[in-house]
Coordinates of C-alpha atoms and ligand atoms in Angstrom, one line a residue:
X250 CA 0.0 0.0 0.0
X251 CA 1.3 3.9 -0.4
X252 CA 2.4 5.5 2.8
X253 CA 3.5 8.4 1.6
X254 CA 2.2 10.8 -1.6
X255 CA 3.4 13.8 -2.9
X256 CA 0.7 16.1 -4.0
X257 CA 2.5 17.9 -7.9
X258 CA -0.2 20.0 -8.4
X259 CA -1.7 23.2 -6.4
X260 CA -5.1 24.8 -6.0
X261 CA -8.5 23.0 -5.4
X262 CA -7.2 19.8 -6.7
X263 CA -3.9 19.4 -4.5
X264 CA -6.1 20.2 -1.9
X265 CA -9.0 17.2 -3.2
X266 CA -6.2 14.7 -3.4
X267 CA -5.3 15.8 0.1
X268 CA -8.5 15.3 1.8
X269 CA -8.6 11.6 -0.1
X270 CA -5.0 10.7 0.9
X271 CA -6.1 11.8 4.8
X272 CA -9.3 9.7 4.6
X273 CA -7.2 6.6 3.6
X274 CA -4.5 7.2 6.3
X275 CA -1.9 8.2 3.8
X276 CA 0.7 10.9 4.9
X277 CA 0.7 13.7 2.2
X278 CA 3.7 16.2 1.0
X279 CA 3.0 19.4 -0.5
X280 CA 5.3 20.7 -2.8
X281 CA 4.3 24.6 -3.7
X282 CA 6.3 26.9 -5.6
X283 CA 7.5 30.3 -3.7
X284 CA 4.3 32.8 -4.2
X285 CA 2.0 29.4 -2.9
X286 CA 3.7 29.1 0.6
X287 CA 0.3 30.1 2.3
X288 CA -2.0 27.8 -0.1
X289 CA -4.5 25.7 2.2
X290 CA -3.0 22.4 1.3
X291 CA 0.8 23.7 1.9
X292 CA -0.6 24.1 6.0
X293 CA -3.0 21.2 6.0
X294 CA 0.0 18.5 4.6
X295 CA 1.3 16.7 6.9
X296 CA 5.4 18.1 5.1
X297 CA 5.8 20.9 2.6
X298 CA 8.8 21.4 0.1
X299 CA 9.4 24.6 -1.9
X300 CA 10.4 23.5 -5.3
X301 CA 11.3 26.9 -7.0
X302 CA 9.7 30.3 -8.0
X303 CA 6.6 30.7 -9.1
X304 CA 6.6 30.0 -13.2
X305 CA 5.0 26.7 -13.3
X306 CA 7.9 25.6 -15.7
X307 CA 10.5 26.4 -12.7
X308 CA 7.8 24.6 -10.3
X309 CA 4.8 22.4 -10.9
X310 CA 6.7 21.4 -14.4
X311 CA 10.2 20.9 -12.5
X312 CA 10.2 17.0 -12.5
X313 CA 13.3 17.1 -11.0
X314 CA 12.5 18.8 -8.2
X315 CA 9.3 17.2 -7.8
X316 CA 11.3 14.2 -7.7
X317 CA 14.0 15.2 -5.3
X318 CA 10.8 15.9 -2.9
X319 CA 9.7 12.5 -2.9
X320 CA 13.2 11.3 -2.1
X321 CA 14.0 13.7 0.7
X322 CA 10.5 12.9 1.9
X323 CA 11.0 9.4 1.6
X324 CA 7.2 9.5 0.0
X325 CA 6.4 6.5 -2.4
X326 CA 4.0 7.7 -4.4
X327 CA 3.4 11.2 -6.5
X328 CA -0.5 12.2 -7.7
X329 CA 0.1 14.8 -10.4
X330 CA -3.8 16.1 -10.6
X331 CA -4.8 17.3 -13.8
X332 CA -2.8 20.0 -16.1
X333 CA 1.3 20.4 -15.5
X334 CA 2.8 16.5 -15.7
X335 CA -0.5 14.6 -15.1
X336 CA -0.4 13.3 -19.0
X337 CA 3.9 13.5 -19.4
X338 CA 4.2 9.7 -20.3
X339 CA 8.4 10.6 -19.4
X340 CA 7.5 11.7 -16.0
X341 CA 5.3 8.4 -15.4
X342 CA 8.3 6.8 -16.3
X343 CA 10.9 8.6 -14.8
X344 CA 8.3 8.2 -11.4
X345 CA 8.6 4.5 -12.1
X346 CA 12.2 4.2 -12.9
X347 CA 12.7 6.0 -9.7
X348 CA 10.6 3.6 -7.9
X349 CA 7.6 5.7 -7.2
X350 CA 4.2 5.1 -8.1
X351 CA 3.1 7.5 -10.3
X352 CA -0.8 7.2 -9.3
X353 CA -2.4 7.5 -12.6
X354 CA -2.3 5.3 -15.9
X355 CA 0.8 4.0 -17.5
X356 CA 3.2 6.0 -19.4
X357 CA 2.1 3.6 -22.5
X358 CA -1.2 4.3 -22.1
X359 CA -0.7 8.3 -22.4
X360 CA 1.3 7.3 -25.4
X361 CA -1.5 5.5 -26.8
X362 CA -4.3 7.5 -26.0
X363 CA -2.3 10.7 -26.4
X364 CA -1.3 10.8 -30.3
X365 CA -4.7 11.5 -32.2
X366 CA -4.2 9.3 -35.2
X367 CA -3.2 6.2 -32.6
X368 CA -6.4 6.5 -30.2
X369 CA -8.5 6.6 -33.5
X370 CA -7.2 3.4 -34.5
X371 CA -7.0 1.6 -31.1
X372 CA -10.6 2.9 -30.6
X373 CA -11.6 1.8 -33.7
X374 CA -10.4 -1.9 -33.7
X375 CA -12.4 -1.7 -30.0
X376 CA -15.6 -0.9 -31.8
X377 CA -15.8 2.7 -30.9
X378 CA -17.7 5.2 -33.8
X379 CA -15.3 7.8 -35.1
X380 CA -16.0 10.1 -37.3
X381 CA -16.0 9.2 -41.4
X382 CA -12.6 11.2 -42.3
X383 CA -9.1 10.3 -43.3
X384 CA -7.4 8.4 -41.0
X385 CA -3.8 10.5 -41.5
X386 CA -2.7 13.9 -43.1
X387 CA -4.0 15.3 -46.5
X388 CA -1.3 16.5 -48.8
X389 CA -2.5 18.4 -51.2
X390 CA -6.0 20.5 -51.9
X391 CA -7.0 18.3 -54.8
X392 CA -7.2 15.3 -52.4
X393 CA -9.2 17.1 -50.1
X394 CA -11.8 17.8 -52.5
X395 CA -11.4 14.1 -53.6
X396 CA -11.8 13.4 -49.8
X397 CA -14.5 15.8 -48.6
X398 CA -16.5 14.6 -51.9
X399 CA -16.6 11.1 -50.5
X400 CA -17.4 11.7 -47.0
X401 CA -20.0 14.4 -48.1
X402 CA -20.1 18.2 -47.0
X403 CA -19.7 19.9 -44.4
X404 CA -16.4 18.7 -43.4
X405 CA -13.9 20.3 -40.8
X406 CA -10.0 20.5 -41.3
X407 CA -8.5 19.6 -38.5
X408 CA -4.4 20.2 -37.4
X409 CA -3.0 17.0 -37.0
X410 CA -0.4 18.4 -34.3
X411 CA -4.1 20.5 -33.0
X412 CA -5.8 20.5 -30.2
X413 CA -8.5 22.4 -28.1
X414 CA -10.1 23.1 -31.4
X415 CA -7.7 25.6 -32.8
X416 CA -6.7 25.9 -36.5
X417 CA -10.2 24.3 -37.1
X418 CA -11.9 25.1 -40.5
X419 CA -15.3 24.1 -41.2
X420 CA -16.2 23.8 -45.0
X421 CA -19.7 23.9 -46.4
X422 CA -19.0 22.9 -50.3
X423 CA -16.6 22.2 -52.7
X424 CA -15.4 26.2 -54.1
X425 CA -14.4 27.1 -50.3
X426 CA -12.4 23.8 -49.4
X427 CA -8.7 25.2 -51.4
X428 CA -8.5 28.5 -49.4
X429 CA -9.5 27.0 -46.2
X430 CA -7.4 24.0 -46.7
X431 CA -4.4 26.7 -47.2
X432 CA -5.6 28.7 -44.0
X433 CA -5.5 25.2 -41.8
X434 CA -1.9 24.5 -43.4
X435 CA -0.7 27.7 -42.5
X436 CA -2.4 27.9 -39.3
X437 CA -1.3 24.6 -38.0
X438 CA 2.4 25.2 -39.2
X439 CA 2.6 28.7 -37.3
X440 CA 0.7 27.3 -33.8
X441 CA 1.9 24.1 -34.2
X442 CA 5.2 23.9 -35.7
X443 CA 3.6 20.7 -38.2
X444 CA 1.3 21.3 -41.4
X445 CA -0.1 18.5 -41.7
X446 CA -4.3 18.4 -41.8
X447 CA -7.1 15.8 -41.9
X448 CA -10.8 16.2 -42.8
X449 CA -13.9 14.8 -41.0
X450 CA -17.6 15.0 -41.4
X451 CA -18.4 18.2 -39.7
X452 CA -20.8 17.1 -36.4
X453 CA -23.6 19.7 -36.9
X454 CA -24.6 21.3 -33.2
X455 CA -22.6 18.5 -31.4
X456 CA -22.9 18.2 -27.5
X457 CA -19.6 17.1 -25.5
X458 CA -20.3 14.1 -24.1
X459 CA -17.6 12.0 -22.0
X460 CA -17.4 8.9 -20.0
X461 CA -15.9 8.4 -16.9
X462 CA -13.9 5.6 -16.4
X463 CA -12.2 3.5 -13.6
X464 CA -9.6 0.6 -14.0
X465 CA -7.5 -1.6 -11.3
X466 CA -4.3 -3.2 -12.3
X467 CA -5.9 -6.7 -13.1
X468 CA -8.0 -5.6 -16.3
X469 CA -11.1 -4.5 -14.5
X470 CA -12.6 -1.8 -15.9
X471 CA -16.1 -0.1 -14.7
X472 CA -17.7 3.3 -16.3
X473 CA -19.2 5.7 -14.0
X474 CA -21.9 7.2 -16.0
X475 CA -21.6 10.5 -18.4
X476 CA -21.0 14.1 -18.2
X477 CA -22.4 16.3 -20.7
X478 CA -19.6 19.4 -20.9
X479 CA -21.0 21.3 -23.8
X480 CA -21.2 24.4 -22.1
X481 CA -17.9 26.2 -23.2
X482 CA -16.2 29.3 -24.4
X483 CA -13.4 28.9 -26.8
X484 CA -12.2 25.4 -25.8
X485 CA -12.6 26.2 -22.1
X486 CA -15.3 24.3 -20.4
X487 CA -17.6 26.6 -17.7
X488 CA -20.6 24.2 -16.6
X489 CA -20.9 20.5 -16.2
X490 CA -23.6 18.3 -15.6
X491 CA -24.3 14.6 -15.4
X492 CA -26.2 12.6 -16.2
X493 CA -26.6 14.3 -19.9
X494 CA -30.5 15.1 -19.6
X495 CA -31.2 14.4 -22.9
X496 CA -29.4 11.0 -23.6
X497 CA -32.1 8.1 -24.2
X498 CA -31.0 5.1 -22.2
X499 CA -29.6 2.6 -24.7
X500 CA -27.9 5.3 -26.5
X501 CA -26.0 5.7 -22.9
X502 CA -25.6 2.0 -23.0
X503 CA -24.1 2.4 -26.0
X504 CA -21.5 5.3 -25.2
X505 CA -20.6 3.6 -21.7
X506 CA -19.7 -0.2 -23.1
X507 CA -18.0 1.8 -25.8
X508 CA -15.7 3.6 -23.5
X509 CA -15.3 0.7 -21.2
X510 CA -14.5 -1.4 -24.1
X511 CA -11.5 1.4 -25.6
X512 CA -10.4 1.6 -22.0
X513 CA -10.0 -2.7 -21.8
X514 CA -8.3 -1.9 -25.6
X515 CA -4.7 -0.5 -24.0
X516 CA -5.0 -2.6 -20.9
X517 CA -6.0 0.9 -19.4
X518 CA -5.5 1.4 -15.6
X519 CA -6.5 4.3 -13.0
X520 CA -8.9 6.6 -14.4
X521 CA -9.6 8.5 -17.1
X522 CA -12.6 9.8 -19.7
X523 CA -12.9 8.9 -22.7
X524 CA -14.9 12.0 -25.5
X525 CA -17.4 12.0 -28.0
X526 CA -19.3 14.4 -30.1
X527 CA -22.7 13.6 -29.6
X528 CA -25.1 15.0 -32.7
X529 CA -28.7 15.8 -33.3
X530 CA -29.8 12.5 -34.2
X531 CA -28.2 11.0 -31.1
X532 CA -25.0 9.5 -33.0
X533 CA -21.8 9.3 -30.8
X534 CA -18.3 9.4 -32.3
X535 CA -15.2 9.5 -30.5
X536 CA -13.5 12.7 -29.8
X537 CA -10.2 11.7 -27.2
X538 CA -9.7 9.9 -24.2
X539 CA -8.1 12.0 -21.1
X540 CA -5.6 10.3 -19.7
X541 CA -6.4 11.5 -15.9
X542 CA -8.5 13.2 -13.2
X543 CA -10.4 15.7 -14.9
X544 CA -11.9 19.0 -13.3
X545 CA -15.3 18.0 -13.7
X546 CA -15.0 15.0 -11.7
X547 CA -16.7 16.1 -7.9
X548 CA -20.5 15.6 -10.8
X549 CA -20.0 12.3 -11.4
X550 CA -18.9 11.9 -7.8
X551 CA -22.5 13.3 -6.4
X552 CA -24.2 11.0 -8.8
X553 CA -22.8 7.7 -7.7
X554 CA -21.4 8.3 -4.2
X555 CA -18.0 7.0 -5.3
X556 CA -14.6 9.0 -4.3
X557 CA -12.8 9.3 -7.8
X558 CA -9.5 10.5 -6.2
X559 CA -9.9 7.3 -3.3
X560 CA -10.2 5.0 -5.9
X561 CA -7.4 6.2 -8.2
X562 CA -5.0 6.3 -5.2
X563 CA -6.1 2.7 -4.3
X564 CA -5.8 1.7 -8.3
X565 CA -2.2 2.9 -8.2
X566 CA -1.8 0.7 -5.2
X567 CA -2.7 -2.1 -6.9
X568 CA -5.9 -2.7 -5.2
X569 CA -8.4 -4.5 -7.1
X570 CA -12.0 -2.5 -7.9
X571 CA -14.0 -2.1 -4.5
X572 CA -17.0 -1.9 -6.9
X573 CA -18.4 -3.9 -10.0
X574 CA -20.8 -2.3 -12.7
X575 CA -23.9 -3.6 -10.7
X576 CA -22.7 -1.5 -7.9
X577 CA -22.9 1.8 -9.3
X578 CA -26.4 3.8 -9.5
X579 CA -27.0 7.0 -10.6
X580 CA -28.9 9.2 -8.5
X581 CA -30.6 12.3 -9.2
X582 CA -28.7 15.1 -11.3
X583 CA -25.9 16.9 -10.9
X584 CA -24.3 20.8 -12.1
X585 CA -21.0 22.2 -11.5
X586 CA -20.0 26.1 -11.9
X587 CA -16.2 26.5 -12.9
X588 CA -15.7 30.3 -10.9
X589 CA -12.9 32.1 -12.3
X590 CA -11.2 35.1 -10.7
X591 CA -12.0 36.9 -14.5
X592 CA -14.3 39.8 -15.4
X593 CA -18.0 38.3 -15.7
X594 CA -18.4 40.1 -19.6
X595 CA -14.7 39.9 -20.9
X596 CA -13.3 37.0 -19.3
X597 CA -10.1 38.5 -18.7
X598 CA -8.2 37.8 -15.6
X599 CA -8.6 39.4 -12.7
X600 CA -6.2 38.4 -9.8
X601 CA -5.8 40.0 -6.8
X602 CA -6.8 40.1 -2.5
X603 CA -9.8 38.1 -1.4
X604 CA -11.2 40.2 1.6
X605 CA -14.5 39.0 2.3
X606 CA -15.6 35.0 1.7
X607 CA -18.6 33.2 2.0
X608 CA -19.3 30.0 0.8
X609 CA -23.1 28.7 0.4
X610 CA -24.1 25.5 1.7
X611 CA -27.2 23.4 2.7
X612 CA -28.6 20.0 1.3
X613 CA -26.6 19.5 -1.8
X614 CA -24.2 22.1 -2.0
X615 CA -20.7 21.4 -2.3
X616 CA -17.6 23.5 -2.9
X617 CA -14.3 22.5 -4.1
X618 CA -11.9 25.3 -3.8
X619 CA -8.5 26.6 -2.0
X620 CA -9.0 29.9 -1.6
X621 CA -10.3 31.7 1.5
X622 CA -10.4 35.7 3.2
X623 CA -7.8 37.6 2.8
X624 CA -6.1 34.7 0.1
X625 CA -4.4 36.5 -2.8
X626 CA -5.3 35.2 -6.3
X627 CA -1.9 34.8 -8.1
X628 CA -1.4 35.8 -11.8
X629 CA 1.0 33.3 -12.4
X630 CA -1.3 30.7 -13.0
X631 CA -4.8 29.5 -14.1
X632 CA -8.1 31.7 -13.2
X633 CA -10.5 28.7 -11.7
X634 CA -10.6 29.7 -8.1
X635 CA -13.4 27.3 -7.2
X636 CA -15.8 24.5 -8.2
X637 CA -19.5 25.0 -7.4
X638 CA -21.0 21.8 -7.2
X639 CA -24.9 21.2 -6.1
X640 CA -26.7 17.7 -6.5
X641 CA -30.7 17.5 -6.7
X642 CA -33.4 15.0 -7.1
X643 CA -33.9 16.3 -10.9
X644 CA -32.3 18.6 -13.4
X645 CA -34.7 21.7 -12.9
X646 CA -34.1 20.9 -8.8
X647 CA -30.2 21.1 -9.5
X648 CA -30.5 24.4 -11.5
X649 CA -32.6 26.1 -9.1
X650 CA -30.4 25.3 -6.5
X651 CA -27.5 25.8 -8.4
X652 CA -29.2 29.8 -8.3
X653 CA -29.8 29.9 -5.2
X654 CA -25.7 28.7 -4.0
X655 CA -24.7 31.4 -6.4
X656 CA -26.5 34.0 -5.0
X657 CA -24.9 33.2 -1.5
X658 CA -21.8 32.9 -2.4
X659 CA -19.6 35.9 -1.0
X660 CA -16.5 36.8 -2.7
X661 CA -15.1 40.2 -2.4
X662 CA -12.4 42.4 -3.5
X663 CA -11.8 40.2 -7.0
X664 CA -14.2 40.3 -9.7
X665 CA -16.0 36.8 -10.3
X666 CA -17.8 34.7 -13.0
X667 CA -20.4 33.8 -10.8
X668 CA -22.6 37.2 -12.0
X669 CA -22.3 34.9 -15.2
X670 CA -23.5 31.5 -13.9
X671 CA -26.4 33.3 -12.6
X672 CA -27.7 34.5 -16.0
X673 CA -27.1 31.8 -17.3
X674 CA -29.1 29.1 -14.5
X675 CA -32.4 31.4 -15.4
X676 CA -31.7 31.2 -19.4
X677 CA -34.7 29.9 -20.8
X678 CA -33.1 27.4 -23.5
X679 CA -30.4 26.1 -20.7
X680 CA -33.6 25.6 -18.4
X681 CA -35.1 23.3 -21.2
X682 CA -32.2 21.3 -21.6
X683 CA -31.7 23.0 -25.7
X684 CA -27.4 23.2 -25.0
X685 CA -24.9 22.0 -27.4
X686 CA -21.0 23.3 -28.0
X687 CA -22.7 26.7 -30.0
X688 CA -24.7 27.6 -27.0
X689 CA -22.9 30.5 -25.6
X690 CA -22.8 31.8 -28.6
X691 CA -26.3 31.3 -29.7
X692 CA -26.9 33.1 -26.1
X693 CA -25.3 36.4 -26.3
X694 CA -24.9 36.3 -23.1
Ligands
MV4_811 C1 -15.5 18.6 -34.1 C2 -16.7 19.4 -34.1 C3 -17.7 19.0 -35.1 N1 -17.4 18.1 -36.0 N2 -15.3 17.7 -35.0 C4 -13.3 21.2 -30.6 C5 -12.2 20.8 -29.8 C6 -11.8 19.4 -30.1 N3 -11.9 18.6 -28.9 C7 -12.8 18.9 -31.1 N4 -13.7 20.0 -31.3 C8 -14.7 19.8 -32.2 N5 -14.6 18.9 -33.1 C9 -16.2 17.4 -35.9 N6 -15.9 16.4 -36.8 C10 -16.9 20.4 -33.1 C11 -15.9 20.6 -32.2 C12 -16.2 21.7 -31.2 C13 -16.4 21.3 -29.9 C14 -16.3 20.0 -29.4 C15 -16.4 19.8 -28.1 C16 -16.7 20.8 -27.2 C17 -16.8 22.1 -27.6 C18 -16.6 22.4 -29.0 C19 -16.7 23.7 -29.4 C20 -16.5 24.0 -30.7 C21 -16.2 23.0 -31.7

């Protein structure tokens, strides 16, 4: 069993895997960078370590002095959270070759999974829909029009070396496709460094839909129900929910055996989610699998009872499943606000002194965040200063309460997106459930 972890991230989720390592009797080490000496899980770890000034490449990216933590702290294990090393196959394997665990998949599963034109295949041979496209890079415009003709329009040119949906070109017929296949070349070559595109039918009004999964070290594998994540502006996701309200039952079926069945492809262990695009018509095509904890996870947590972060620590431990499929129910519905220290219309940072902090609370309320009065919000690193989390019998329950925790919560001295979760928990389409990936913008809001 691990006696020891060291926590390589910061914020709400060093603090998360904190409050799971105390629960399991596991002694935690924080490592912190200079400017995050007073962050709540630096004085609530049972050691600390400063491993260098605050640029997260001279910190939270510094594998060798993440490293040299867990040595002088004689820990035996390292959780790396999500963003910084959690998805660095070379730091799973330097973890390993320095005889930590590294609690999260193996570094040849983030290879796998990682490369876009490898999880399509692996997923593919698994059973998994992807979208009809070209399975590598297209050289030349005149093969894109040879390709896009097959496949049928609209199509979307993709970066090969993309991600996060940059460089993306969506094309509608045949006289458009040579200038935006130039624009995607030239795009991908100056943010990526790599020219190389691929086409795919374009998914028209697609909602994000992703399973969460959970794997031991002896091939079990287990989903824990969907998230639907299409709530998002440019790439970034604000709102969660699970279960996806409008997802007819064997369509979930479907998605879940799917991902449980990519996951069993790679021999997958810990946890991770696997993506899909989910269109009007209630097709499902893989999108990517994440190769780690993700934000979002406390949603699915309040649907099933289980303890994501418990259970990843215990998978790295090689501890078979505590739970088969049977054992998970969903109950009820579930809504998390991402609150960002940003300006509520621009979305432009905003760091600086909290001095004055409430948190809401009552039957279903739950907040996952680090911060607290008088806590300065840095502006070296990423604006999420808390999760919102509220769990309700029903969807319109959960968004009514959602409201209501908004409207309690107290943070002063910083602006806040919550002014922005509130308008948009009493938006009549979100109300009715009528969100995919173009809501925000449909909104206006
Ligand atoms: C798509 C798509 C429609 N059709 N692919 C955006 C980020 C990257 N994960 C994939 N993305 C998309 N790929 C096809 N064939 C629409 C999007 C997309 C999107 C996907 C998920 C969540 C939010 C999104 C916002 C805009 C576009």
């Amino acid at each position: 069993m691990i006696h020891k972890v060291v926590i390589a991230n910061r914020g709400e989720i060093a603090l998360r895997i904190l409050r799971a390592c105390k629960e399991l009797d596991i002694k935690t080490v924080a490592v912190h960078s200079d400017v995050d000496s007073e962050a709540l899980h630096v004085k609530l770890a049972d050691q600390s370590v400063c491993i260098g000034p605050a640029p997260s490449i001279d910190s939270y990216l510094n594998m060798k002095a993440i490293i040299s933590a867990a040595e002088v702290t004689d820990a035996d294990a390292i959780h790396p959270g999500y963003g910084f090393l959690s998805e660095n196959a070379e730091f799973a394997d330097i973890c390993n070759n320095c005889g930590l665990t590294f609690i999260g998949p193996t570094a040849e599963n983030m290879r796998r999974m990682g490369d876009k034109i490898s999880a399509r295949q692996t997923v593919t041979a698994a059973g998994v829909p992807i979208l009809p496209g070209t399975k590598a890079g297209v050289p030349t415009a005149d093969e894109a029009i040879r390709i896009a003709g097959e496949i049928g329009y609209p199509v979307i040119i993709k970066a090969t070396a993309g991600g996060g949906g940059r460089g993306m070109k969506i094309v509608h017929s045949p006289a458009s496709l040579p200038n935006s296949f130039a624009a995607a070349r030239s795009e991908a070559q100056s943010g990526f460094g790599n020219p190389e595109v691929y086409i795919e039918k374009y998914c028209e009004r697609p909602r994000h839909v992703e399973i969460q999964i959970l794997a031991d070290k002896h091939g079990n594998v287990i989903h824990l129900g969907e998230r639907d994540c299409s709530i998002q502006r440019r790439h970034q996701k604000l709102i969660e929910e699970a279960p996806c309200a409008i997802l007819p039952e064997d369509v979930r079926q479907r998605m879940c055996d799917c991902a449980v069945n990519a996951a069993k492809a790679v021999n997958y262990s810990s946890v991770g989610t696997i993506e899909f695009l989910l269109d009007a018509n209630n097709d499902f095509f893989f999108m990517e699998m994440n190769t780690r904890v993700q934000v979002e996870h406390p949603v699915t947590e309040m649907i099933t009872g289980v303890d994501i972060i418990k259970e990843q620590i215990l998978s790295a431990a090689g501890e078979p499943l505590r739970f088969t499929q049977d054992d998970i129910k969903i109950t009820g519905h579930a809504i998390e606000c991402r609150i960002n220290a940003e300006d509520p219309e621009k979305f432009t940072p905003c760091p600086g002194l909290i001095n004055g902090y409430h948190t809401p609370g009552g039957l279903g309320v739950r907040v996952d965040s680090a911060v607290y009065d008088q806590y300065k919000v840095l502006p070296h690193y990423d604006s999420m200063i808390a999760k919102l989390i509220v769990h309700a019998e029903t969807r319109e329950e959960a968004i009514k309460r959602m409201s209501r925790a908004l409207d309690e919560y107290i943070i002063e001295g910083i602006k806040t997106t919550i002014s922005f979760h509130q308008k948009i928990m009493n938006n009549k389409e979100f109300i009715e459930g009528d969100i995919d990936t173009g809501f925000l913008e449909r909104a206006k809001l």
